[in-house]
Amino acid sequence: MIPHATQQLSGWGRTPVTECDVYRPESLQALEALVTSDEQPNIIARGLGRSYGDASVNDGGGVVLATRLNRMLSFDADAGVVTCEAGVGLDELVNAFLPKGWFLPVTPGTKFVTVGGAIANDVHGKNHHRDGVFSNFVAWLDLLLADGSVLHCSRDENADAFWATVGGAGLTGIILTAQIQLLQVESAYMKIDSRRCKDLDEVLAALSESDGRYRYSVSWVDVLASGAHLGRSFLANGDHASRDDLPGNTTNPFATRDKRKLAVPIEFPSWALNSLSIKIFNEAIYRTHPTRNNQIESYDSYFYPLDRIHNWNRVYGKRGFTQYQAVFPPDQTEGIREMLEKLSAASLGSYLSVLKRMGPQGEGMLSFPFEGYTLTLDLPFRKGAEPLFEELDRLVLNRGGRLYLAKDVTTKADVFQAMYPRLDEFRAVKAKLDPHNRFSSRQARRLGLCSNGKAAN
Amino acid sequence: MSTQIRPTVVVLGVTSAIARATANAFADAGHPLVVAARDETELDRIASDIRIRYGVDVHTVSFDATIQTTTESLCERCIDVGGKIAGVVVGFGFMVDQSTGQSDPGVVRLTMDANLTESAVILERFAAHFEDQGAGFIVGIASVAGDRGRQSNYIYGASKAGFATYLQGLRNRLHKQGVRVLAVKPGFVDTKMTWGLPGLFLVATPDAVGQTILRAVQRGKDTIYVPWFWRYILLIIRAIPERIFKRLSL
């Protein structure tokens, strides 16, 4: 028996909680021994646990924490190319390389994800309209297969394995190492132009109009605004600030002042979260964010406002929440209106709701983003929520949209399969790389992601 | 310590989580390192990681705490690659489940050899070197398990108790020469030794322990418990009379 901890595990959404046997190898040899052993019917890799749903939980099986396999192996300071193990956190990359003038080429809204997690979910950020997904900057990756062999994958070598692994939710094998191209920047600061948009039409128009001019763009939507105000938003466009954008007396453009870290020490009781508290919160955000140009903000507060608050997911209490994210084709923005109307009618608010225009689709077989608009909502689980989620799923499907594996926790297999036309292609590669389904997760079984669409075991 | 270029620190057994974190802490404070371990693949990976993150020189030396030829020459090999050495951290160790040792004499020998005998063999060479140099520090990772023998872990505990006593004597011997000897006694630290053990509480991260060790070296401490409150837990455990203690299931 290999030592493991039996833990009650969930994704960042805190639901569902399932009992998993958790392993944490500290050497490559230990990881390989675990993968090739007959410990557990199946296993799934897990990084920092920021996927919201059940992608990195495995009830009745093993979970392999990658966090101790976090060694940086090489760095080319001229080209900004880093090779590192998959357990390295994006926060560690920022800490190591931002002082040298290199930033993440693509970053999600938290820096507490591992490189392996960023690849397995093919994450995107506020620059998707222009730079695409994380895998665009992955030159190659080494994948540990079920038989203990290591497969070197890139666009040229074992390309099918590469495109199944990016966005493949950890089901092809365990990502060991990857090479990543970083982005050169002149400072640790952002230059932000922001504006208020009074309704959905205005924000959609503003997003299309301004996206060509900024590397980053994102809009926050007040979900509880209804009627004439439906889609009321606050749009923040930004670029990395150049040296000249900073005050003349700046000595080190890469130094930022650490803001005080906050924490949510307890699980909030369910009554603390209601449409009134959300309404007040959203109203306050809207009012405190006027239209302004050329604001200088640190990268941390622009990209990772919630990272300051440790365990912020606890505000959703014991029942947890889901981050519901859908992408709609460019000509189906009515879908966004319908979603907002449904939520407004159900008084199901969301503290943080984000609307963003997405650029062209990547090549990952299960990679989420495609060209159009994506709406992201944090929706609390409460009585009657699940039928509503199911309704939303149908709405998204009917509008030609789709949902994101990194977030999904309730979708039905048939709905998901209809959303991802390349699923069979993925299953074929999965069957070739992992014929006995050594790698599986609760999500994989729920959605039938493994070969033949059958539940893996 | 000099202000500009900091002197080199040797970390033995750097593949253990506490030793790696201690190496990180010294590198973050600007010290070049010599790191040593048995598994060369892991050793090289950890060395490049430290170079990239902290921008210090890191040399590697391989050794196996159970092979005498590699331990006897270890100090000289570290000096060969590292030049002037400011201090050494003994971070390697061997622990398996107590019951394994009860039925396997090889495990008892391995435990004593790695944690006590070869640690002493290695440190005698470093001690002589620091004595000649008239300066230096030695850090040994002992254990709270050495403070009192318990049925669940007494083979390991005995090896660490021996090691702690060894460090005590060494400290006494080297004090006049300006060489500091620090014994570190970790309680529960989140490493592979404790991963999955039931009933753990107040577990410290390796990073926190590494930082604490660095500070203790800078302040010239003799013995530290990490986290600090383990000193008081052990004070209570040691105070229990043996005629009662022997009946407990600890």
XYZ file of C-alpha atoms in Angstrom:
707
model
C 0.000 0.000 0.000
C 1.241 3.489 -0.852
C 0.589 5.998 1.956
C -2.363 8.241 1.261
C -4.785 10.483 3.087
C -8.489 9.812 2.954
C -10.099 13.225 2.555
C -13.490 14.764 1.966
C -12.731 16.522 -1.276
C -14.573 18.914 -3.561
C -13.800 21.430 -6.252
C -13.622 25.162 -5.530
C -17.425 25.335 -5.664
C -17.481 23.202 -2.475
C -20.021 20.783 -3.885
C -20.284 17.838 -4.264
C -18.044 16.648 -1.437
C -16.848 13.083 -1.894
C -14.429 10.827 -0.075
C -11.216 10.322 -2.035
C -7.887 8.655 -1.308
C -5.354 11.396 -1.866
C -1.719 10.751 -2.792
C 1.029 13.334 -2.863
C 4.188 11.970 -4.480
C 7.380 13.963 -3.864
C 9.510 12.389 -6.592
C 9.043 11.304 -10.191
C 9.802 7.761 -9.149
C 7.053 7.799 -6.521
C 4.568 9.182 -9.051
C 5.457 6.551 -11.621
C 5.190 3.793 -9.016
C 1.706 5.002 -8.097
C 0.468 5.246 -11.679
C 1.677 1.754 -12.604
C 0.555 0.137 -9.332
C -2.808 -1.462 -8.857
C -3.614 0.974 -6.046
C -7.149 2.295 -6.667
C -9.413 1.371 -9.563
C -8.436 4.672 -11.200
C -6.770 7.996 -10.439
C -6.945 11.650 -11.446
C -4.356 14.416 -11.095
C -5.181 17.511 -9.038
C -3.291 20.755 -8.643
C -4.450 23.606 -6.412
C -8.104 22.551 -6.545
C -9.428 25.666 -8.314
C -11.567 23.902 -10.891
C -15.069 24.545 -9.591
C -16.854 21.286 -10.249
C -15.857 17.639 -10.068
C -13.028 17.561 -12.616
C -10.404 16.774 -9.994
C -12.357 14.675 -7.540
C -12.638 10.922 -7.847
C -15.112 9.232 -5.538
C -14.121 5.641 -4.951
C -10.736 6.217 -6.566
C -7.437 7.995 -6.124
C -6.509 11.654 -6.445
C -2.879 12.551 -7.138
C -1.770 15.936 -5.855
C 0.863 17.474 -8.108
C 1.811 20.247 -5.716
C 5.122 18.744 -4.545
C 6.307 18.141 -8.101
C 6.834 21.827 -8.711
C 10.399 22.201 -9.865
C 11.425 24.759 -12.478
C 13.876 23.049 -14.811
C 15.169 25.724 -17.156
C 14.669 29.353 -18.040
C 15.907 31.173 -21.114
C 16.112 34.761 -19.919
C 16.524 36.178 -23.438
C 13.559 34.400 -24.977
C 11.347 34.198 -21.867
C 10.888 30.450 -22.217
C 10.438 28.404 -19.051
C 10.390 24.641 -18.658
C 8.833 23.421 -15.436
C 7.010 20.589 -13.775
C 3.232 20.625 -13.913
C 2.843 21.251 -10.173
C 4.343 24.745 -10.426
C 1.696 27.347 -9.624
C 1.111 30.339 -11.869
C 1.738 32.437 -8.752
C 5.203 30.891 -8.539
C 5.885 31.779 -12.186
C 4.799 35.363 -11.580
C 6.969 35.645 -8.452
C 10.000 34.206 -10.230
C 9.766 35.980 -13.582
C 7.826 39.224 -13.286
C 10.827 40.902 -11.569
C 12.806 39.899 -14.691
C 10.221 41.438 -17.027
C 8.163 38.373 -17.976
C 4.496 37.764 -17.271
C 2.037 34.939 -17.923
C 0.953 34.940 -21.581
C -2.576 33.924 -20.514
C -3.928 33.972 -17.000
C -7.276 32.995 -15.515
C -8.855 35.086 -12.751
C -6.776 33.409 -10.070
C -3.044 32.818 -9.976
C -3.517 29.840 -7.683
C -3.655 27.250 -10.444
C -0.880 24.935 -11.484
C 0.672 24.772 -14.922
C -0.794 21.267 -15.233
C -4.257 22.549 -14.356
C -3.908 25.460 -16.779
C -3.107 22.996 -19.567
C -5.672 20.345 -18.629
C -8.400 22.996 -18.659
C -6.805 25.006 -21.483
C -7.592 28.144 -19.499
C -8.263 31.559 -20.980
C -8.108 35.066 -19.640
C -9.071 38.638 -20.339
C -6.916 38.592 -23.495
C -8.676 35.669 -25.180
C -10.058 37.910 -27.945
C -6.512 38.574 -28.999
C -4.139 35.880 -27.669
C -6.397 32.830 -27.333
C -6.002 29.991 -24.863
C -3.127 28.923 -22.588
C -2.089 26.089 -24.900
C -1.155 28.634 -27.584
C 1.914 29.289 -25.448
C 2.759 25.679 -24.590
C 5.577 24.518 -26.879
C 5.471 20.921 -25.672
C 4.519 18.773 -22.737
C 5.609 15.428 -21.324
C 2.768 13.104 -20.435
C 3.073 10.159 -18.046
C 0.916 7.347 -19.401
C -0.806 4.538 -17.546
C 1.958 2.046 -18.412
C 4.609 4.293 -16.855
C 6.079 5.494 -20.148
C 6.514 9.172 -20.920
C 5.138 10.619 -24.143
C 6.629 13.836 -25.497
C 3.799 15.781 -27.123
C 3.772 18.904 -29.257
C 2.135 20.264 -32.395
C 4.585 18.165 -34.449
C 5.155 15.135 -32.266
C 2.255 13.007 -31.061
C -0.003 15.887 -32.038
C -3.195 13.919 -31.363
C -2.093 13.319 -27.762
C -1.173 17.004 -27.428
C -4.577 18.224 -28.624
C -6.408 15.679 -26.482
C -4.398 16.653 -23.399
C -4.883 20.418 -23.654
C -8.374 20.885 -22.301
C -8.573 17.120 -21.690
C -9.326 17.377 -17.956
C -6.447 15.107 -16.963
C -7.897 12.046 -18.646
C -5.062 11.211 -21.061
C -2.374 10.836 -18.400
C -0.481 12.924 -15.883
C 1.246 16.001 -17.252
C 4.811 15.951 -15.926
C 6.569 18.860 -17.562
C 5.765 21.647 -19.994
C 7.579 24.390 -21.824
C 5.882 27.768 -21.805
C 6.527 31.002 -23.667
C 6.127 33.979 -21.325
C 5.116 37.520 -22.302
C 7.610 40.366 -22.053
C 6.355 43.361 -20.067
C 7.887 46.647 -18.976
C 6.277 46.842 -15.560
C 4.127 45.083 -13.001
C 1.363 47.598 -13.638
C -1.642 47.868 -15.875
C -3.084 50.901 -17.632
C -6.853 50.684 -17.446
C -9.613 52.531 -19.260
C -12.997 51.869 -17.792
C -16.525 52.887 -18.580
C -20.068 52.254 -17.471
C -22.528 50.715 -19.912
C -26.213 51.235 -19.203
C -27.545 48.017 -20.740
C -26.658 44.822 -22.581
C -26.663 46.335 -26.078
C -24.308 49.053 -25.006
C -21.820 46.681 -23.396
C -21.860 44.243 -26.326
C -21.215 47.095 -28.728
C -18.498 48.479 -26.467
C -16.785 45.098 -26.248
C -16.663 44.648 -30.031
C -15.621 48.214 -30.586
C -12.828 48.379 -28.018
C -11.376 44.860 -28.171
C -9.153 45.676 -31.138
C -7.476 48.405 -29.155
C -6.693 46.622 -25.888
C -4.887 43.423 -24.964
C -7.262 42.825 -22.059
C -10.940 43.433 -21.727
C -13.620 42.305 -19.366
C -16.969 43.581 -18.186
C -18.704 43.005 -14.932
C -22.481 42.633 -15.205
C -25.100 43.467 -12.601
C -27.230 40.344 -12.952
C -30.083 41.612 -10.803
C -30.633 44.718 -12.899
C -33.762 44.132 -14.949
C -36.055 45.805 -17.464
C -34.407 48.748 -19.153
C -31.248 48.185 -17.091
C -30.840 44.528 -18.052
C -27.156 43.881 -18.649
C -25.998 47.052 -16.901
C -22.212 46.718 -16.860
C -18.876 48.109 -16.004
C -16.214 47.556 -18.658
C -12.490 47.557 -17.851
C -10.057 47.526 -20.771
C -6.362 47.359 -20.144
C -2.811 46.925 -21.323
C 0.455 46.368 -19.547
C 1.754 49.759 -18.517
C 5.005 50.742 -20.166
C 7.789 52.391 -18.178
C 6.672 55.767 -19.501
C 3.157 55.260 -18.177
C 4.460 55.104 -14.600
C 5.184 58.155 -12.447
C 8.590 59.688 -13.150
C 9.965 58.858 -9.703
C 9.400 55.090 -10.080
C 12.657 53.326 -9.252
C 11.620 49.746 -9.856
C 8.738 49.279 -12.303
C 8.369 45.647 -11.168
C 7.925 46.370 -7.478
C 4.377 46.336 -6.178
C 3.234 46.931 -2.681
C 1.725 43.834 -1.108
C -1.837 44.530 -0.195
C -3.035 43.145 3.068
C -4.385 39.611 2.700
C -7.911 39.018 3.886
C -9.595 35.778 4.778
C -13.061 34.365 5.138
C -12.560 32.548 8.419
C -15.862 30.701 8.527
C -18.483 29.220 6.291
C -21.247 31.802 5.919
C -24.703 30.670 7.038
C -27.141 30.275 4.178
C -29.284 33.264 5.154
C -26.321 35.615 4.701
C -26.502 35.080 0.999
C -29.711 36.364 -0.526
C -30.818 38.484 -3.411
C -30.783 41.586 -1.223
C -27.142 41.227 -0.183
C -26.200 40.529 -3.781
C -28.218 43.521 -4.982
C -26.478 45.809 -2.522
C -23.071 44.424 -3.452
C -23.653 44.855 -7.174
C -25.146 48.316 -6.760
C -22.109 49.332 -4.714
C -19.687 48.056 -7.330
C -21.533 49.857 -10.113
C -21.624 53.125 -8.213
C -18.016 53.053 -7.110
C -16.686 52.423 -10.617
C -17.132 55.516 -12.770
C -15.959 55.986 -16.341
C -12.253 56.839 -16.209
C -9.200 56.615 -18.444
C -5.527 55.861 -17.879
C -5.745 54.463 -14.391
C -2.605 52.716 -13.231
C -3.269 49.577 -11.226
C -1.026 46.718 -10.113
C -1.292 43.456 -12.054
C -2.522 41.797 -8.869
C -5.549 44.001 -8.391
C -6.487 43.926 -12.098
C -6.133 40.191 -12.702
C -6.593 38.643 -9.278
C -8.869 40.767 -7.068
C -10.256 37.690 -5.301
C -6.848 36.120 -4.612
C -6.502 38.622 -1.783
C -9.325 36.940 0.045
C -8.321 33.529 1.277
C -11.113 30.933 0.979
C -13.573 33.402 -0.535
C -15.639 30.411 -1.630
C -16.803 30.049 1.972
C -19.256 32.919 1.520
C -21.409 30.422 -0.336
C -21.813 28.341 2.809
C -22.195 24.622 3.195
C -24.253 24.134 0.058
C -21.576 25.669 -2.115
C -22.000 27.237 -5.526
C -21.288 26.689 -9.165
C -19.504 29.023 -11.479
C -21.731 28.812 -14.486
C -19.891 29.774 -17.650
C -21.270 29.568 -21.144
C -19.957 30.782 -24.483
C -22.342 31.826 -27.262
C -21.600 32.306 -30.961
C -21.384 35.961 -32.073
C -24.832 35.905 -33.683
C -26.522 34.362 -30.635
C -26.233 37.189 -28.120
C -29.973 36.807 -27.581
C -28.940 33.779 -25.522
C -27.189 36.086 -23.080
C -30.294 38.253 -22.804
C -32.431 35.176 -22.189
C -30.062 33.939 -19.509
C -30.035 37.280 -17.721
C -33.828 37.471 -17.916
C -34.181 33.986 -16.464
C -31.868 34.777 -13.567
C -33.474 38.115 -12.917
C -36.907 36.461 -12.876
C -35.701 33.754 -10.521
C -34.028 36.407 -8.326
C -30.981 34.205 -8.485
C -28.234 36.749 -8.278
C -24.536 36.371 -8.602
C -21.948 38.394 -6.723
C -19.597 38.279 -9.612
C -20.797 38.045 -13.181
C -18.519 38.609 -16.080
C -19.106 39.127 -19.768
C -16.309 38.904 -22.285
C -15.845 38.706 -26.040
C -13.871 35.632 -27.111
C -11.526 35.208 -30.056
C -11.160 32.281 -32.458
C -11.318 28.702 -31.220
C -8.147 26.786 -30.382
C -7.323 23.273 -31.507
C -7.767 21.396 -28.236
C -10.424 18.727 -28.746
C -12.310 19.611 -25.555
C -10.974 23.132 -25.230
C -13.862 25.359 -24.187
C -13.632 28.786 -25.842
C -14.862 29.652 -29.305
C -15.506 32.943 -31.027
C -18.395 34.838 -29.525
C -19.351 36.004 -26.063
C -18.927 34.276 -22.741
C -21.001 34.950 -19.646
C -19.788 33.740 -16.248
C -21.917 33.681 -13.113
C -21.310 32.508 -9.563
C -24.597 30.839 -8.684
C -25.265 29.533 -5.198
C -26.691 26.062 -4.802
C -30.004 26.254 -3.033
C -33.371 24.593 -3.189
C -34.691 24.635 -6.727
C -31.366 25.609 -8.231
C -30.749 22.397 -10.096
C -33.850 22.513 -12.309
C -32.896 26.079 -13.153
C -29.351 24.978 -14.095
C -30.872 22.337 -16.319
C -33.039 24.967 -18.003
C -29.973 27.123 -18.521
C -28.100 24.174 -20.039
C -30.905 23.704 -22.592
C -30.935 27.402 -23.358
C -27.184 27.391 -23.969
C -27.418 24.322 -26.196
C -30.313 25.729 -28.225
C -28.344 28.902 -28.846
C -25.368 26.935 -30.157
C -23.353 27.617 -27.025
C -21.446 25.402 -24.680
C -20.200 24.957 -21.114
C -16.737 24.652 -19.575
C -15.374 21.450 -17.992
C -13.344 23.427 -15.448
C -16.601 24.782 -14.018
C -19.300 22.311 -14.838
C -20.819 20.195 -12.087
C -24.447 19.465 -13.005
C -24.665 19.055 -16.776
C -26.089 15.850 -18.183
C -23.998 13.666 -20.472
C -26.250 14.032 -23.535
C -26.235 17.830 -23.274
C -22.477 17.966 -22.943
C -21.954 15.588 -25.841
C -24.144 17.724 -28.073
C -22.002 20.750 -27.179
C -18.653 19.173 -28.075
C -18.617 17.820 -31.652
C -15.031 16.545 -31.270
C -15.790 14.376 -28.235
C -15.578 11.132 -30.240
C -12.182 12.153 -31.562
C -11.085 12.787 -27.970
C -12.415 9.422 -26.824
C -10.494 7.654 -29.595
C -7.202 9.234 -28.482
C -8.043 8.523 -24.851
C -8.716 4.867 -25.738
C -5.368 4.635 -27.503
C -3.334 6.303 -24.713
C -5.226 4.847 -21.777
C -7.045 1.700 -22.917
C -7.972 0.594 -19.388
C -9.155 3.996 -18.173
C -6.499 4.262 -15.475
C -7.291 7.990 -15.474
C -10.821 8.879 -14.564
C -12.725 11.384 -12.442
C -16.212 11.895 -11.153
C -16.769 14.343 -13.980
C -15.463 11.938 -16.614
C -17.938 9.287 -15.476
C -20.820 11.725 -15.148
C -20.322 13.092 -18.663
C -19.144 9.900 -20.348
C -15.829 11.433 -21.435
C -14.034 8.092 -21.564
C -14.002 5.758 -24.510
C -17.359 4.411 -25.741
C -19.041 6.970 -23.561
C -19.374 4.315 -20.897
C -18.734 4.992 -17.258
C -15.106 4.138 -16.619
C -14.036 1.845 -13.880
C 28.236 37.305 7.515
C 29.526 39.486 4.736
C 27.148 41.980 3.217
C 27.681 41.447 -0.496
C 28.459 37.872 -1.440
C 27.062 35.478 1.102
C 29.009 32.324 1.926
C 28.059 28.869 0.661
C 25.759 26.590 2.643
C 25.664 22.793 2.260
C 22.287 21.011 2.464
C 22.452 17.220 2.712
C 19.393 15.137 1.843
C 17.790 17.999 -0.080
C 15.121 15.699 -1.551
C 13.353 15.693 1.813
C 10.710 18.396 2.038
C 12.163 20.095 5.135
C 15.682 20.119 3.692
C 14.453 21.466 0.360
C 12.529 24.233 2.117
C 15.608 25.050 4.214
C 17.737 25.197 1.060
C 15.138 27.557 -0.457
C 15.264 29.788 2.626
C 19.072 30.083 2.508
C 19.026 30.676 -1.261
C 16.362 33.354 -0.826
C 18.693 35.032 1.675
C 21.357 35.051 -1.055
C 23.533 32.074 -0.093
C 25.036 29.921 -2.838
C 24.439 26.243 -2.109
C 25.896 22.789 -2.354
C 23.025 20.318 -2.293
C 23.438 16.592 -1.891
C 21.149 13.554 -2.097
C 20.997 9.983 -3.323
C 18.508 10.245 -6.196
C 20.413 12.164 -8.861
C 17.389 12.874 -11.044
C 15.605 14.571 -8.168
C 18.800 16.267 -7.030
C 19.333 17.875 -10.436
C 15.720 19.007 -10.620
C 15.799 20.610 -7.187
C 19.130 22.281 -7.954
C 17.865 23.867 -11.181
C 14.689 24.959 -9.429
C 16.692 26.821 -6.775
C 18.972 28.421 -9.377
C 16.023 29.709 -11.395
C 13.932 30.968 -8.479
C 16.655 32.599 -6.409
C 19.474 33.292 -8.870
C 22.212 31.742 -6.695
C 24.874 29.206 -7.683
C 23.896 25.660 -6.769
C 26.324 22.739 -6.958
C 25.285 19.110 -6.610
C 27.005 16.173 -4.926
C 25.550 12.690 -4.776
C 25.838 10.431 -1.757
C 24.032 7.573 -0.107
C 23.753 7.658 3.669
C 24.030 3.870 3.762
C 27.224 3.585 1.695
C 30.266 4.384 3.782
C 32.583 5.332 0.933
C 30.178 8.093 -0.091
C 29.713 9.487 3.418
C 33.408 9.508 4.367
C 34.321 11.586 1.334
C 31.223 13.788 1.395
C 32.668 16.806 3.224
C 35.719 16.966 0.939
C 33.565 16.659 -2.171
C 31.313 19.487 -0.964
C 34.347 21.715 -0.371
C 35.739 20.788 -3.797
C 32.675 22.096 -5.594
C 31.548 24.788 -3.163
C 34.785 26.419 -2.031
C 34.529 28.117 1.335
C 31.668 26.612 3.317
C 29.761 28.596 5.936
C 27.612 25.822 7.283
C 26.002 22.467 6.777
C 22.422 21.251 7.212
C 21.915 17.523 7.790
C 18.444 16.996 6.409
C 18.427 13.364 5.381
C 16.839 10.660 7.456
C 15.180 7.287 7.261
C 11.821 6.374 8.723
C 9.450 3.543 7.959
C 6.529 2.155 9.863
C 7.657 0.897 13.290
C 6.180 -2.568 12.759
C 8.417 -3.118 9.724
C 11.487 -2.706 11.917
C 10.135 -5.085 14.548
C 10.289 -7.947 12.064
C 13.145 -6.860 9.809
C 16.654 -6.403 11.251
C 17.739 -4.681 8.055
C 15.304 -1.853 8.732
C 16.626 -1.372 12.279
C 20.170 -1.130 10.935
C 19.192 1.245 8.129
C 17.446 3.529 10.598
C 20.395 3.647 12.986
C 22.972 3.894 10.197
C 21.368 6.748 8.297
C 20.022 8.791 11.200
C 22.894 8.333 13.648
C 26.058 6.538 12.522
C 26.613 8.045 9.096
C 25.268 11.433 10.192
C 28.009 11.437 12.845
C 30.641 10.219 10.366
C 29.746 13.063 7.997
C 29.556 15.719 10.694
C 32.940 14.795 12.221
C 34.557 15.833 8.943
C 32.603 19.078 8.768
C 33.321 19.750 12.441
C 37.074 19.393 11.884
C 36.845 21.650 8.848
C 34.904 24.374 10.685
C 37.251 24.047 13.659
C 40.225 24.757 11.376
C 38.335 27.579 9.751
C 37.398 29.014 13.155
C 33.824 29.573 11.993
C 30.798 27.753 10.695
C 27.441 26.353 11.655
C 25.938 22.899 11.800
C 22.216 22.183 11.659
C 20.925 18.708 12.464
C 17.314 17.673 11.967
C 16.490 15.554 15.011
C 12.902 14.820 16.051
C 10.428 15.143 18.880
C 10.261 11.345 18.590
C 13.702 11.319 20.244
C 12.481 13.098 23.372
C 10.682 10.072 24.720
C 10.498 6.479 23.535
C 7.022 5.400 22.517
C 5.904 1.982 21.346
C 4.702 3.345 18.025
C 8.024 4.849 16.925
C 10.904 3.937 19.245
C 13.421 2.611 16.695
C 13.351 5.867 14.758
C 13.039 7.762 18.055
C 16.160 6.098 19.454
C 18.199 6.994 16.369
C 17.079 10.627 16.630
C 17.675 10.726 20.410
C 21.207 9.518 19.745
C 21.643 12.131 17.074
C 20.380 14.896 19.380
C 22.845 13.809 22.063
C 25.613 13.736 19.464
C 24.747 17.318 18.435
C 24.746 18.386 22.074
C 28.284 17.096 22.587
C 29.441 18.586 19.329
C 28.046 21.963 20.360
C 29.942 21.761 23.619
C 33.159 20.860 21.824
C 32.914 23.524 19.103
C 31.534 26.415 21.115
C 34.974 27.860 21.913
C 35.938 27.717 18.237
C 32.997 29.892 17.256
C 31.118 27.077 15.537
C 27.383 26.983 16.214
C 25.423 23.758 16.401
C 21.635 23.870 16.044
C 19.397 20.890 16.764
C 15.985 21.136 15.112
C 13.176 19.043 16.524
C 10.188 19.042 14.201
C 6.768 18.081 15.502
C 4.172 17.433 12.819
C 5.357 18.846 9.513
C 3.470 18.356 6.271
C 5.911 15.955 4.595
C 5.713 12.505 3.090
C 6.573 11.079 6.533
C 3.304 12.373 7.956
C 1.075 12.343 4.830
C -2.008 10.287 5.512
C -1.279 9.630 9.188
C -4.528 9.792 11.133
C -5.060 12.211 13.998
C -2.577 14.886 12.956
C -3.138 18.358 14.294
C -1.370 21.700 14.078
C 0.744 20.647 11.134
C 3.431 23.087 9.951
C 4.346 23.592 6.299
C 7.911 22.750 5.243
C 8.317 26.353 4.028
C 7.539 27.723 7.473
C 10.013 25.280 9.014
C 12.701 26.276 6.491
C 12.251 29.957 7.371
C 12.377 29.169 11.080
C 15.629 27.232 10.667
C 17.214 30.108 8.754
C 16.267 32.568 11.498
C 17.494 30.209 14.229
C 20.880 29.948 12.487
C 21.088 33.722 12.131
C 20.324 34.111 15.829
C 22.694 31.366 16.972
C 20.097 29.180 18.698
C 20.993 25.789 20.212
C 17.809 23.734 20.049
C 14.502 24.641 18.462
C 11.183 22.898 18.238
C 9.137 23.578 15.096
C 6.435 24.692 15.424
C 7.605 26.287 18.712
C 4.756 24.985 20.903
C 6.020 21.433 20.509
C 8.579 22.327 23.184
C 5.719 22.545 25.665
C 3.916 19.470 24.388
C 7.138 17.512 24.889
C 7.688 19.117 28.283
C 4.416 17.577 29.370
C 5.099 14.233 27.703
C 8.522 13.989 29.365
C 7.009 14.871 32.739
C 4.759 11.802 32.822
C 6.266 9.276 35.284
C 7.552 6.133 33.585
C 5.375 3.814 35.703
C 2.339 5.528 34.184
C 3.839 6.175 30.735
C 4.618 2.498 30.155
C 0.912 1.651 30.381
C -0.155 4.229 27.782
C -0.669 3.439 24.109
C 1.360 6.182 22.498
